[in-house]
Structure formats: structure tokens, C-alpha cells
Coordinates of C-alpha atoms and ligand atoms in Angstrom, one line a residue:
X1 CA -27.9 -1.2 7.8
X2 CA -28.9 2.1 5.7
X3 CA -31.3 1.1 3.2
X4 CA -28.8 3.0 0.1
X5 CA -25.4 1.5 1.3
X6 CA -27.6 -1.9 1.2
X7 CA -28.7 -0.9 -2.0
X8 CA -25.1 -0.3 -3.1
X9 CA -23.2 -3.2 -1.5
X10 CA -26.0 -5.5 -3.1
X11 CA -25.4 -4.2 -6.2
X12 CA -21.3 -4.5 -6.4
X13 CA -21.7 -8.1 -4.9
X14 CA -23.9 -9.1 -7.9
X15 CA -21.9 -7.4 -10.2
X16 CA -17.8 -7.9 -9.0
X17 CA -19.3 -11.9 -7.6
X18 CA -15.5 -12.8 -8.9
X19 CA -13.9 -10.1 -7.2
X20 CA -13.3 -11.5 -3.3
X21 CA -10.7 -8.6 -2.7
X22 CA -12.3 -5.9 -4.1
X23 CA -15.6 -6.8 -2.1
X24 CA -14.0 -7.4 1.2
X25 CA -12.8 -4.2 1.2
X26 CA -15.8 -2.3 -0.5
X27 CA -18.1 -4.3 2.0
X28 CA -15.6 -2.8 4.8
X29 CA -15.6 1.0 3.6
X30 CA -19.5 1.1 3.0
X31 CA -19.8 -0.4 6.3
X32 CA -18.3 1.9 8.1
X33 CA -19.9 5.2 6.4
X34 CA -23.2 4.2 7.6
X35 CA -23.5 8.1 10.2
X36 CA -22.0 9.5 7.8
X37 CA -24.7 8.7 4.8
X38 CA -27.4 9.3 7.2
X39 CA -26.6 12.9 7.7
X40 CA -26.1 13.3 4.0
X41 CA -28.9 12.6 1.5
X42 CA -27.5 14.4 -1.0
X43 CA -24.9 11.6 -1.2
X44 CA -27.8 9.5 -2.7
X45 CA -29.1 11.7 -4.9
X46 CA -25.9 12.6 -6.8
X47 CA -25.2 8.3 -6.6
X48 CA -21.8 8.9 -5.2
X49 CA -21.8 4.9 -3.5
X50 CA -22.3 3.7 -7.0
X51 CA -20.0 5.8 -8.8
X52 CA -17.3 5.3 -6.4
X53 CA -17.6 1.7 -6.4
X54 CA -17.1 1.9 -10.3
X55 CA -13.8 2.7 -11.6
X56 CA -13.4 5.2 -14.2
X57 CA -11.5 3.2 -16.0
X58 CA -10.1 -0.4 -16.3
X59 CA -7.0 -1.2 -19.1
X60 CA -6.0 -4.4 -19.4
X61 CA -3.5 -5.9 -21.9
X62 CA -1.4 -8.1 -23.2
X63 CA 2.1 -8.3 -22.4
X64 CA 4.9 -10.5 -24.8
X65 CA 8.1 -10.8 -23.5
X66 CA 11.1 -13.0 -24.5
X67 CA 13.4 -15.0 -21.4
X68 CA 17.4 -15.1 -22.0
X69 CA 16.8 -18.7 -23.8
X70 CA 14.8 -16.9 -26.4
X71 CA 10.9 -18.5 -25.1
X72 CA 8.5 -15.7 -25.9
X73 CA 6.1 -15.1 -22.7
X74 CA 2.6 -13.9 -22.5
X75 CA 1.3 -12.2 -19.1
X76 CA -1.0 -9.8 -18.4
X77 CA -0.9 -6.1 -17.7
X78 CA -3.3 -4.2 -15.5
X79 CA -4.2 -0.6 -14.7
X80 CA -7.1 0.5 -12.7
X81 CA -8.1 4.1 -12.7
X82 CA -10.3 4.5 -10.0
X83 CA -10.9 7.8 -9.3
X84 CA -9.3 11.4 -10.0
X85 CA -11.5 13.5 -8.5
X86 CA -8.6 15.2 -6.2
X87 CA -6.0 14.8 -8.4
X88 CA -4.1 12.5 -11.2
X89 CA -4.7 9.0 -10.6
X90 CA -1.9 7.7 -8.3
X91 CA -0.8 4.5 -7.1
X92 CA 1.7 1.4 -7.2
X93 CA 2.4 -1.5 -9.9
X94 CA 2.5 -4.8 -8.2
X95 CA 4.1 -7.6 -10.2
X96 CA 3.7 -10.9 -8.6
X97 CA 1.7 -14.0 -9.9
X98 CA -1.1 -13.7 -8.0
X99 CA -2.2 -10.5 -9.9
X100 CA -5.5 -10.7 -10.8
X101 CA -8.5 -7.8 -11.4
X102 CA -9.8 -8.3 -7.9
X103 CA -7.0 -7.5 -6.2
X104 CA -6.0 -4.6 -8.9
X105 CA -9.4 -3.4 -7.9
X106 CA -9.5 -3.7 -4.5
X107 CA -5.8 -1.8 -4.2
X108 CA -6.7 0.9 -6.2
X109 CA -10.1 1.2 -4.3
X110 CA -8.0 1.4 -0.9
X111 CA -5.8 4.0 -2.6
X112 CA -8.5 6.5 -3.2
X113 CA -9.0 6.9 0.3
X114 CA -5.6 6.9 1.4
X115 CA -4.3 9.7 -0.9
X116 CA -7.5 11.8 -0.3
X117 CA -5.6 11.6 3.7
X118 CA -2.3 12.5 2.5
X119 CA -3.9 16.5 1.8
X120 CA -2.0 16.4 -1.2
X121 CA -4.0 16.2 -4.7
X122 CA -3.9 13.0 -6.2
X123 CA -6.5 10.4 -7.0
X124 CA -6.8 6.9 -6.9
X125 CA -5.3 4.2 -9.3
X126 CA -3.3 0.9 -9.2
X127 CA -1.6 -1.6 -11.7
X128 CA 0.3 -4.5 -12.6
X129 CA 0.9 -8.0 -14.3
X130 CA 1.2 -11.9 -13.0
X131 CA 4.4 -11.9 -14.5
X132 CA 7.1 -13.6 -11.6
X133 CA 9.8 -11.5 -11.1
X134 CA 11.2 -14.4 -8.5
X135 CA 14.4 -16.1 -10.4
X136 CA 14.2 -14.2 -13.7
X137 CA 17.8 -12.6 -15.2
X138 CA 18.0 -8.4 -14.9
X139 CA 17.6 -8.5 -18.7
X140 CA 14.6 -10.7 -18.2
X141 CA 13.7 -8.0 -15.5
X142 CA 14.3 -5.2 -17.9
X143 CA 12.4 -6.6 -21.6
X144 CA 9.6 -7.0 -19.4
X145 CA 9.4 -3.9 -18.1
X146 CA 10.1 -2.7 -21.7
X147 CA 7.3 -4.5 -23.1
X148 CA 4.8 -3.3 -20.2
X149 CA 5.5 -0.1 -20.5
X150 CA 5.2 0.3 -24.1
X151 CA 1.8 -0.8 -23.9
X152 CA 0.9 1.8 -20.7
X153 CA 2.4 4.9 -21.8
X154 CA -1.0 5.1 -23.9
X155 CA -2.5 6.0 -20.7
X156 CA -0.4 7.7 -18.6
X157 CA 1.3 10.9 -17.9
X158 CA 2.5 13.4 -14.9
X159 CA -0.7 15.3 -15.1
X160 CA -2.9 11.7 -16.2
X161 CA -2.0 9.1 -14.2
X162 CA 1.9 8.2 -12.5
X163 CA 2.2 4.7 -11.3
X164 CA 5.0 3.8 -8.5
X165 CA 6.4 0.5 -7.1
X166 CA 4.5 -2.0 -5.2
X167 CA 5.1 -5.6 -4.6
X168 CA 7.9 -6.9 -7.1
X169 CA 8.3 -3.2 -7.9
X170 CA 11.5 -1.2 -6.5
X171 CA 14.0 1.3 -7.7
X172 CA 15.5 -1.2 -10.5
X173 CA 12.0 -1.9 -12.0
X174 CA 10.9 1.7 -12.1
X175 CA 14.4 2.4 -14.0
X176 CA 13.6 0.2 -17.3
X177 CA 9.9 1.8 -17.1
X178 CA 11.1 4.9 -16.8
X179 CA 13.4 4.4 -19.4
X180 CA 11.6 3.2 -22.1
X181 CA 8.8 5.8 -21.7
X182 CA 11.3 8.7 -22.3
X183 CA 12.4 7.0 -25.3
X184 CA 8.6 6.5 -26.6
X185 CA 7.4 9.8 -25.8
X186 CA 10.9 12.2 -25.8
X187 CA 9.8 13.3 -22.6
X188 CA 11.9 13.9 -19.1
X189 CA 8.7 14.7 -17.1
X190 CA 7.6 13.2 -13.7
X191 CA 5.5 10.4 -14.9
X192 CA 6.6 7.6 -12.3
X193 CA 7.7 8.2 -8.8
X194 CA 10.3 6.0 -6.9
X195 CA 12.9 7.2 -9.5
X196 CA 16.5 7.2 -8.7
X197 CA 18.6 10.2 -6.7
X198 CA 20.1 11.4 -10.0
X199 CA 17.1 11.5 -12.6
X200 CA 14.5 13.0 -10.9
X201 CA 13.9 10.8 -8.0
X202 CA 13.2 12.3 -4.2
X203 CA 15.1 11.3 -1.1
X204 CA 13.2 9.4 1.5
X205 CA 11.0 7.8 -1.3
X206 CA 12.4 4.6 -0.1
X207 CA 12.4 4.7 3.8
X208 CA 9.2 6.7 3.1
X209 CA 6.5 3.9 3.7
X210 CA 8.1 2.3 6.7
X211 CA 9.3 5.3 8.2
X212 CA 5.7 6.6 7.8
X213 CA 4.1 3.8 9.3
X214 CA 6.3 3.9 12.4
X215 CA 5.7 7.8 12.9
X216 CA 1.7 7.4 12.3
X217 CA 2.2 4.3 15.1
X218 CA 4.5 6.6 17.2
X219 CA 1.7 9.2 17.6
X220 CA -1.1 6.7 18.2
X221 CA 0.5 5.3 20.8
X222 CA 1.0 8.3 22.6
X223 CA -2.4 10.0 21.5
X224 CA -4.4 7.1 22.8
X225 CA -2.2 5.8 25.1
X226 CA 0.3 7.7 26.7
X227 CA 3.0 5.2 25.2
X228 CA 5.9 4.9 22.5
X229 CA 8.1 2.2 20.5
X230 CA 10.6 2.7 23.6
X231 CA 11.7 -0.9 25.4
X232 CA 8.7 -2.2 23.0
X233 CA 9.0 -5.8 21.2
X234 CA 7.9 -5.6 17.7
X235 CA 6.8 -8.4 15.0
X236 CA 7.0 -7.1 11.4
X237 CA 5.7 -9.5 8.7
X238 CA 7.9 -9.3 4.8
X239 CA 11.4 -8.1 4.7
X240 CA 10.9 -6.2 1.2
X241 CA 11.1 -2.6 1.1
X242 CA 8.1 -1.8 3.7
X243 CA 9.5 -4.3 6.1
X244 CA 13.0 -3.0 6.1
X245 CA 12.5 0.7 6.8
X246 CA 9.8 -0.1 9.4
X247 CA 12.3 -1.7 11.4
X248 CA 14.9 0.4 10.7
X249 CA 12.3 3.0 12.2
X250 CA 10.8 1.3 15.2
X251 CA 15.0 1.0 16.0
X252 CA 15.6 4.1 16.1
X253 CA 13.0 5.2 18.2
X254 CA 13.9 2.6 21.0
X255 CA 12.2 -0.9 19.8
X256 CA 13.4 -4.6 19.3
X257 CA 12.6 -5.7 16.9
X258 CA 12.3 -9.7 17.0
X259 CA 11.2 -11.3 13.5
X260 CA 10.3 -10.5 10.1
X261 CA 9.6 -12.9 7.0
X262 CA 9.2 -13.5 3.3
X263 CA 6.8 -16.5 1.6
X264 CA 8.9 -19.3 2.3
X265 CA 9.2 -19.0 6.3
X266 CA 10.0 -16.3 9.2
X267 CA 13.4 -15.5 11.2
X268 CA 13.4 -14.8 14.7
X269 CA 16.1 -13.2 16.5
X270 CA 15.3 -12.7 20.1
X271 CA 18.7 -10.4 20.5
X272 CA 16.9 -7.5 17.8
X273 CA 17.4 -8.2 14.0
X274 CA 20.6 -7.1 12.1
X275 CA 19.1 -4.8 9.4
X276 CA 22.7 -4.8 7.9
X277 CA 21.8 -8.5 7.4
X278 CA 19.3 -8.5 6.1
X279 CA 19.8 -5.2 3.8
X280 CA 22.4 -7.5 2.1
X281 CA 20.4 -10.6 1.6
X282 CA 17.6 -8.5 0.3
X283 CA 18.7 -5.5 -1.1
X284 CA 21.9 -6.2 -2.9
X285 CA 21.9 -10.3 -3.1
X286 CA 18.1 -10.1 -4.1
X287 CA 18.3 -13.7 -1.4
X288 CA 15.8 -15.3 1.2
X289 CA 15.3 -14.7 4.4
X290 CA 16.4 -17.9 5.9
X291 CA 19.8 -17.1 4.5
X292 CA 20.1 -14.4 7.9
X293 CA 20.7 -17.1 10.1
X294 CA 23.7 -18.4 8.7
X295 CA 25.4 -14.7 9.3
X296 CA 23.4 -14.5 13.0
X297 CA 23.6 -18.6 14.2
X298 CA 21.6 -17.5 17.2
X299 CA 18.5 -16.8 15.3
X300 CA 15.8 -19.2 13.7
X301 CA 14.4 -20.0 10.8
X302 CA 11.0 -21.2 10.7
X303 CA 9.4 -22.4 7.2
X304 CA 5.9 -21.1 6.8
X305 CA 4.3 -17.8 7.1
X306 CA 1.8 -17.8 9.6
X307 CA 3.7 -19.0 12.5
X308 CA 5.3 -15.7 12.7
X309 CA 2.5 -14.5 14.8
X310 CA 2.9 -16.7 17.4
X311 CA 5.5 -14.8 18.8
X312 CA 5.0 -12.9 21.4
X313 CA 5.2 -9.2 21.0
X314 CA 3.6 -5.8 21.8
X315 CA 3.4 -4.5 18.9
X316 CA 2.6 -6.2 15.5
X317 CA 3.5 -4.3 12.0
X318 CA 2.5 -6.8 9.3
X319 CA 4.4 -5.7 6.1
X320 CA 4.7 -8.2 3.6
X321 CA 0.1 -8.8 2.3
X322 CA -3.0 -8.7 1.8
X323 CA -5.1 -11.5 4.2
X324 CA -1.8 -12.5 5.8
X325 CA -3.0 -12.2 9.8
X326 CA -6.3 -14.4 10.1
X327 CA -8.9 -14.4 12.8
X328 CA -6.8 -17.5 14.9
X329 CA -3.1 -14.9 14.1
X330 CA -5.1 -12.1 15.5
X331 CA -6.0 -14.2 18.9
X332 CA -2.6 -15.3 19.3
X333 CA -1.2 -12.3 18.8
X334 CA -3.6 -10.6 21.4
X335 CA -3.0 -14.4 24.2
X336 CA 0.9 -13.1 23.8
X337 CA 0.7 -9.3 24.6
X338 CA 0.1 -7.7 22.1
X339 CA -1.6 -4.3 22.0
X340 CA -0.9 -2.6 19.3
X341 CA -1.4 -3.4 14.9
X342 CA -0.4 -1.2 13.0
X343 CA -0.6 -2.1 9.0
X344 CA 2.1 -1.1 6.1
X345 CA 0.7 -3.7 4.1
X346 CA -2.6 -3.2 2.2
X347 CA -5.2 -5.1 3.8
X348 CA -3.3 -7.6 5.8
X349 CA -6.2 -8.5 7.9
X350 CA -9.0 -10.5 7.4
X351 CA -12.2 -9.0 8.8
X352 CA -12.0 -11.5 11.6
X353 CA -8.4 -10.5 12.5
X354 CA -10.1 -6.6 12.9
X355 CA -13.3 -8.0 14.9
X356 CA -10.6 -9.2 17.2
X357 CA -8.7 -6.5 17.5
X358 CA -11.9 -4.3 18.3
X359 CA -12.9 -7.0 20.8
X360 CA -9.9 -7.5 22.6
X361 CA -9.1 -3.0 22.5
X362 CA -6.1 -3.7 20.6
X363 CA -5.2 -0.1 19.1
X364 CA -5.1 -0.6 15.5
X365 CA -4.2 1.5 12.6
X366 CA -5.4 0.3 9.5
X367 CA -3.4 0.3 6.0
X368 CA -5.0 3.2 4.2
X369 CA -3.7 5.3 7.3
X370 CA -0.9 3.5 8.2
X371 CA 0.8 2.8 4.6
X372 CA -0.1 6.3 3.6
X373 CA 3.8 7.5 3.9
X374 CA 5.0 6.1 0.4
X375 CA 2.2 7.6 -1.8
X376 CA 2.4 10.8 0.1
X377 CA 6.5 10.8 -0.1
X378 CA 5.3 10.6 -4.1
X379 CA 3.3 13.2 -4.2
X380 CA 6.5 15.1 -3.1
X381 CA 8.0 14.0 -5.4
X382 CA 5.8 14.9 -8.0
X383 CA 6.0 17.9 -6.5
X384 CA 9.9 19.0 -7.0
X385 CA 9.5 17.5 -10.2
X386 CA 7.3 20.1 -11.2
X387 CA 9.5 22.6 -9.6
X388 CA 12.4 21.2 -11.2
X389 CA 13.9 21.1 -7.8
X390 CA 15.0 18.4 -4.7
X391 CA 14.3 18.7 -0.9
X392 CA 17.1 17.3 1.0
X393 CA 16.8 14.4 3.3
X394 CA 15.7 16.1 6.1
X395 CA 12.9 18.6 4.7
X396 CA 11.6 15.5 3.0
X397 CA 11.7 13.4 5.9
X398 CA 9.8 16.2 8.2
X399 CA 6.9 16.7 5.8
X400 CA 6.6 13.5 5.7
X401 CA 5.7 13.2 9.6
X402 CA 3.8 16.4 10.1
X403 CA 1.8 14.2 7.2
X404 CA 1.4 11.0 9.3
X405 CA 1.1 12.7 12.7
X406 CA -1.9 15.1 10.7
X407 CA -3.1 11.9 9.2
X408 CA -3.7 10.2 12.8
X409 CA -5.4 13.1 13.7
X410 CA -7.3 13.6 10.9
X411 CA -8.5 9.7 11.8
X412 CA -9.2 10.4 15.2
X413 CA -11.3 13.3 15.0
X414 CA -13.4 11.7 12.3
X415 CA -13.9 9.1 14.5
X416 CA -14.8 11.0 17.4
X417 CA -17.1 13.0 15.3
X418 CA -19.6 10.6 14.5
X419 CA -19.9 8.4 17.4
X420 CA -17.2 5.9 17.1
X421 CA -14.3 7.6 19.5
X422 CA -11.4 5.7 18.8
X423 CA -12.3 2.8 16.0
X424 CA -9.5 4.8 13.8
X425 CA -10.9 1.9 11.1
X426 CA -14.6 4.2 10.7
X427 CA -12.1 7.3 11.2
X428 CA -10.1 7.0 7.8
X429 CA -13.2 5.3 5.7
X430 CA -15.2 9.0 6.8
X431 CA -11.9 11.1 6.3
X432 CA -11.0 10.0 3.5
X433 CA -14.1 9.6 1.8
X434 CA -15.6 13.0 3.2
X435 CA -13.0 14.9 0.7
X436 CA -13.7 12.8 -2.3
X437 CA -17.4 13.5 -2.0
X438 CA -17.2 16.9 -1.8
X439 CA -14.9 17.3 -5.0
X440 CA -17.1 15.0 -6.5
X441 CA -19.8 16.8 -5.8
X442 CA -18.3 20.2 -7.1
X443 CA -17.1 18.4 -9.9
X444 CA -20.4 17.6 -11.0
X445 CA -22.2 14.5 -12.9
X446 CA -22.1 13.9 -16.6
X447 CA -25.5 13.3 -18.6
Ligands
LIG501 P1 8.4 -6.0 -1.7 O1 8.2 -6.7 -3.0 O2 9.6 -5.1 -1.5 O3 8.3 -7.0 -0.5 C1 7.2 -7.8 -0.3 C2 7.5 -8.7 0.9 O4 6.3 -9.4 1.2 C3 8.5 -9.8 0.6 O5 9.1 -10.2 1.8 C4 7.6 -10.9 0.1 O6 8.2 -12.2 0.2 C5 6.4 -10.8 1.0 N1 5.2 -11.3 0.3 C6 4.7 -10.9 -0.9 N2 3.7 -11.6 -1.3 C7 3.5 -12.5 -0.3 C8 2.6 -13.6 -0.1 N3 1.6 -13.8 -1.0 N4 2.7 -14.3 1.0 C9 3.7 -14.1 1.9 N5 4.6 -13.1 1.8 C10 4.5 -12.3 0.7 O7 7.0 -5.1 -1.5 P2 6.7 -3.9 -0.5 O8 7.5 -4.0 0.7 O9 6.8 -2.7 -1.3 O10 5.2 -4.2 -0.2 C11 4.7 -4.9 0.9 C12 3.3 -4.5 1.2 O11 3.2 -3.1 1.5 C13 2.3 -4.7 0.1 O12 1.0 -5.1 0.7 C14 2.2 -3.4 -0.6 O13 1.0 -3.2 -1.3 C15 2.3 -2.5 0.6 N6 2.7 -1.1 0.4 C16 3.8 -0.8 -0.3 C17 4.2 0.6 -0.4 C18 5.5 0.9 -1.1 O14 5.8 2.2 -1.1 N7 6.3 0.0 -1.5 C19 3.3 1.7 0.0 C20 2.1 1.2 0.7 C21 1.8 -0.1 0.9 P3 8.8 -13.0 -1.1 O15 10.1 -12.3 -1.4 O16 8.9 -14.4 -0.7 O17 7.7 -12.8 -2.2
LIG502 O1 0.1 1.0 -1.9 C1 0.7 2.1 -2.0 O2 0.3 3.2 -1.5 C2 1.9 2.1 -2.9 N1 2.3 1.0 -3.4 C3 2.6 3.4 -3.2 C4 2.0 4.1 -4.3 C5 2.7 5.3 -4.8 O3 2.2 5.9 -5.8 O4 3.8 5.7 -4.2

């Protein structure tokens, strides 16, 4: 390996030794930039590997709530900003239990490099809290949020840093947020994205990230091999709000698709899932998954997650999280057919499941490609907000796959570039990091 990424991986390993998420996917990026450091010393010089590895900033705090019985809570709140040198720090808040600093870290390192592919200026950041939204009342829902964001609009702002949804995170979440930061700082400005229709919010920002990730997969398949979603069966992992557009998508452009999930267990419905169903259970009942086979009888429930990838398919879309498709997932997946993996979640495979995948051809678009469709449909946001202004539907929907289409692209001809042809993996690690070099580089060091 190149004697400074050595240098550099050493170095985080020793230092982040707690942080297994954050080093699996800083081990995978500096891996792959090996060419690409080679024909740039300058790299070294100006220690971009080390100051990219570092974020610029880590907040973390305390946040008190109190449940409907009147029990005073304590979780704690996260926000990594990673790096803004194209643009504001941007990225999701994930609420779910097993929020921790590693995988704060390791999401908002992934995010640098996925918005630096989107074209549009924004930077890298990513936050949350182990607070469980699972079972909790909407006024538990909302005091929470309340309390969170009174501690994090200290460091944010539509020209700092504007947070989004992530897991746990959707339109109702982002509401109280939104809500309590106008009344702390008397301010109507675009300082969260996801927002709703009538305060600021864009059209598309929902269907954006599954929508995205089928129009990135759509173009890969014909790019690389002369193929679409048409008569394809598709897997897709989760049935939150990546999960449900995805299919939605991969519908609409001619697939079945067969399954999809939550943590309990998977459904399988070899007819093609009912996304009306399942819109209902999880969209305005806030239920489980299983529940879809008492409105579709011929369909099964299966308790367990990883099961889900032992059906056969062509085409897997894992949705739902990180580490969820393991190297034994990956060779079932590839002993049943399939030939294609596509990623909306953020680092769903293990680096086994991707040695796999590389071994056995399997096309594969990874997350920080794949995924890119909600943080660039934010940006657009940002955008009209700034122009006090709204794109309808359509405009928004088109921008948002001339992005993915110029995303693949921009993948593949990084790929092709230096020597891998093809691994679209190298392709968006040298993509996306070319750009934030270079306006790191411009941007100077500080003594
Ligand atoms: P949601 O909260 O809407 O849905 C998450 C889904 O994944 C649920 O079905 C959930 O099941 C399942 N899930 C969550 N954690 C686990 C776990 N530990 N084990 C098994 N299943 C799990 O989140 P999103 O759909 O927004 O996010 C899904 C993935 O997509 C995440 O990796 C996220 O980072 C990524 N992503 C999201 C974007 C967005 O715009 N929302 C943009 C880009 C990436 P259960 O209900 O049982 O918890
Ligand atoms: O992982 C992601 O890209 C997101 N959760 C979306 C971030 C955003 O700012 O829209």
C-alpha cells in the first residue's frame, strides 16, 4: 500500500480504536485512493488524508426530556461537522438507539463524499441521539425534538450547517425541530430540509432518495450492461422512507418487486408488493411490517432480518442499514441470480459482502453514489429557499435524474481513469474526493 495512506490509516486506527464504523469506512475510502495519491504529492504535503480523516468539529450534548407520565429522560445528542470545504455542512439526524460517535462519524465521513458528487455546494456533516422513537406518544415525539433542538440551534444555520431526516427522522420530526428553532431564533430561513409542502419544504424531497437510487441503478444497468428494471425481480431491505419510494420506483419502470423488511422480520409476496399496503402500515399507522400479510394472506412473514436475502432475485436494493448484507447474504444473493446491488442505505455491506460482489462481477453501486438523491433533492431545496421560490414536481423530479444519471457517469469515468474500469466503488471514493481536495487546497491551511 502507499507508504502516506499507510501512514494515515495507522494513525486513525490508533486514534478512533473505539470507532468500528468510522474505520471501516475510512479504511475503505483510503483504500481505494491509492492511484490517485501516487500521482499527487502535493496531497501529502498540504496533509489532506489527515485533515480529512479529522472532523472539523464534533458537538455533543445532553438532551432532558420528560415522557407523558412525567419521567424526565436523559439521551444524548450528536452533531458531526465534518467538512465544509464545498459548501455548509449537510447531512441527516438519525435517532435510533444505537447512535453512538462511530457511527455519527462514519455517516458524516460518507457524506462528504457523496455531496461533493451531487455538483451542488454543500459539505459534509451528520447528527443525532439514542433516544428510541419506537412506541413513544407524538408529544413524546415532539418535547424531544424540542429539547434537541434547543441545544443545536447554537450551531447551526442555512449558511452553517442544515441537518435533514435520517433514520427515525421524517417529515413529523423535522416539523417540531423546525418549529422550535423559529421560535428561538425569529427566523423563517432554510435551516432544515425535508420540511413540509406549505412552509418551505420542496416536492420530491420524499420520493427523492428512492427515486434516486432507482434512476442511478437504471442507468448502470444499461451503461454496463445493456439492461433495465423491466421483467426484473427485485429484493429491497427496510420499508421506511428509502424502502418505500425505491419500490415505488423500480414499479414503475417495469420490476416486481418481491420483499422488503423492518427489524423484526421480512415479507415476501411473490405476486409484487402492495405499496398501498404498506404506505398505510407505515406511513399513516406508524405499524410493522408483518401486519401486510393480514391485508395480502398470500404473502409471508418471516421473523428475522437476514433471511430476506435468501430470496432469489436479480437485483438487490438494501434500504433499511448499515452492515445489514454480510459476506454469507452476499453469496446467497449471488447462488440465487442475482446480478446487480445497488445501495440506498449507508454502508449496508460488510467489506466481505463487496469482496463478493467484485468476485462474482456483480454490478454494484455503492451508498455514497447510490443514496445521493435525498441530500442532492436538499440541496434543491436549499436552493428555492433562497430564492424564496418552489419547483413543481416535475422540474424537481428531472434535476434530480440528470443528477443521478451525471453521478453514474461521473463514477464510471473516474473509474476508468485510473485503472479500475468498472469497480464504480474506487470510482466515487476518487470523484468525490478529487473535488474536495482541490477546494481544500484553494482554501488553504491555517498556522
Ligand atoms: P426510516 O427510519 O424511514 O426507515 C428505516 C428502515 O430500516 C425501517 O424499516 C427500519 O426498521 C429499518 N432498520 C433501521 N435500523 C435497523 C436495524 N438496526 N436493523 C434492521 N433494520 C433496521 O429511515 P430511512 O428509510 O430514511 O433510512 C434507511 C437507510 O437509508 C439508512 O441507512 C439511512 O442512513 C439511509 N439514507 C436515508 C436517506 C433519506 O433521505 N432518508 C438518504 C440517504 C440514505 P424498524 O422500523 O424496525 O426500525
Ligand atoms: O444519508 C443521507 O444522505 C441523508 N440522510 C440525507 C441527508 C440530507 O441532508 O438530505
Amino acid at each position: 500500500m502507499n507508504a502516506y495512506i499507510e501512514e494515515v490509516l495507522a494513525k486513525v486506527k490508533q486514534r478512533d480504536a473505539h470507532e468500528p464504523e468510522f474505520l471501516q469506512t475510512v479504511e475503505e475510502v483510503l483504500k481505494s485512493l491509492e492511484t490517485v495519491i501516487d500521482q499527487h504529492p502535493e496531497y501529502q504535503k498540504a496533509g489532506l488524508l489527515e485533515r480529512l480523516t479529522e472532523p472539523e468539529r464534533v458537538i455533543e450534548f445532553r438532551v432532558t426530556w420528560t415522557d407523558d407520565a412525567g419521567k424526565v429522560h436523559v439521551n444524548r445528542g450528536y452533531r458531526v461537522q465534518f467538512n465544509s470545504a464545498i459548501g455548509p455542512y449537510k447531512g441527516g439526524l438519525r435517532l435510533h438507539p444505537s447512535v453512538n460517535l462511530s457511527i455519527i462519524k462514519f455517516l458524516g465521513f460518507e457524506q462528504i463524499f457523496k455531496n461533493s458528487l451531487t455538483t451542488l455546494p454543500i459539505g459534509g456533516g451528520k447528527g443525532g441521539s439514542d433516544f428510541d422513537p419506537k412506541g413513544k406518544s407524538d408529544t413524546e415525539i415532539m418535547r424531544f425534538c424540542q429539547s434537541f433542538m434547543t441545544e443545536l440551534q447554537r450551531y447551526i444555520g442555512p449558511d452553517t450547517d442544515v441537518p435533514a431526516g435520517d433514520i427515525g427522522v421524517g417529515g413529523r420530526e423535522i416539523g417540531y425541530m423546525y418549529g422550535q428553532y423559529k421560535r428561538l431564533r425569529n427566523e423563517h430561513t432554510g435551516v432544515l430540509t425535508g420540511k413540509g409542502l406549505n412552509w418551505g419544504g420542496s416536492l420530491t424531497r420524499t420520493e427523492a432518495t428512492g427515486y434516486g437510487l432507482c434512476y442511478l441503478t437504471q442507468e448502470m444497468l444499461k451503461c454496463m450492461k445493456n439492461d433495465s428494471f423491466a421483467g426484473k425481480t427485485v429484493v429491497i431491505s427496510g420499508s421506511g422512507n428509502v424502502a418505500i419510494y425505491a419500490t415505488e420506483k423500480a414499479t414503475q419502470l417495469g420490476a416486481k418487486v418481491v420483499a422488503l423488511s423492518d427489524s423484526n422480520g421480512y415479507i415476501h409476496d411473490p405476486d409484487g408488493i402492495k405499496l398501498d399496503v404498506v404506505k398505510d402500515i407505515k406511513e399513516v399507522r406508524r405499524g410493522r411490517i408483518k401486519e401486510y400479510v393480514d391485508a395480502v394472506p398470500t404473502a409471508t412473514y418471516t421473523e428475522g432480518c437476514s433471511g430476506i436475502w435468501t430470496i432469489p432475485c436479480d437485483i438487490a436494493l438494501p434500504c433499511a442499514t448499515q452492515n445489514e448484507i454480510d459476506g454469507a447474504s452476499a453469496e446467497e444473493l449471488v447462488k440465487n441470480g442475482c446480478f446487480a446491488v445497488a445501495e440506498g442505505a449507508n454502508m449496508p455491506s460488510t467489506p466481505e459482502a463487496i469482496a463478493v460482489y467484485q468476485r462474482s462481477g456483480v454490478l454494484y453501486a455503492p451508498a455514497k453514489a447510490a443514496n445521493a438523491g435525498g441530500v442532492a433533492t436538499s440541496a434543491l431545496e436549499m436552493s428555492q429557499n433562497s430564492l424564496r421560490y418552489s419547483w413543481s414536481f416535475e422540474e424537481v423530479d428531472a434535476k434530480l435524474k440528470g443528477i443521478m444519471e451525471g453521478i453514474f457517469h461521473a463514477c464510471y469515468d473516474a473509474s476508468k481513469e485510473y485503472g479500475e474500469e468498472g469497480d464504480l466503488m474506487a470510482g466515487a471514493n476518487i470523484a468525490g474526493f478529487l473535488k474536495v481536495c482541490s477546494a481544500m487546497l484553494d482554501q488553504g491551511v491555517a498556522y
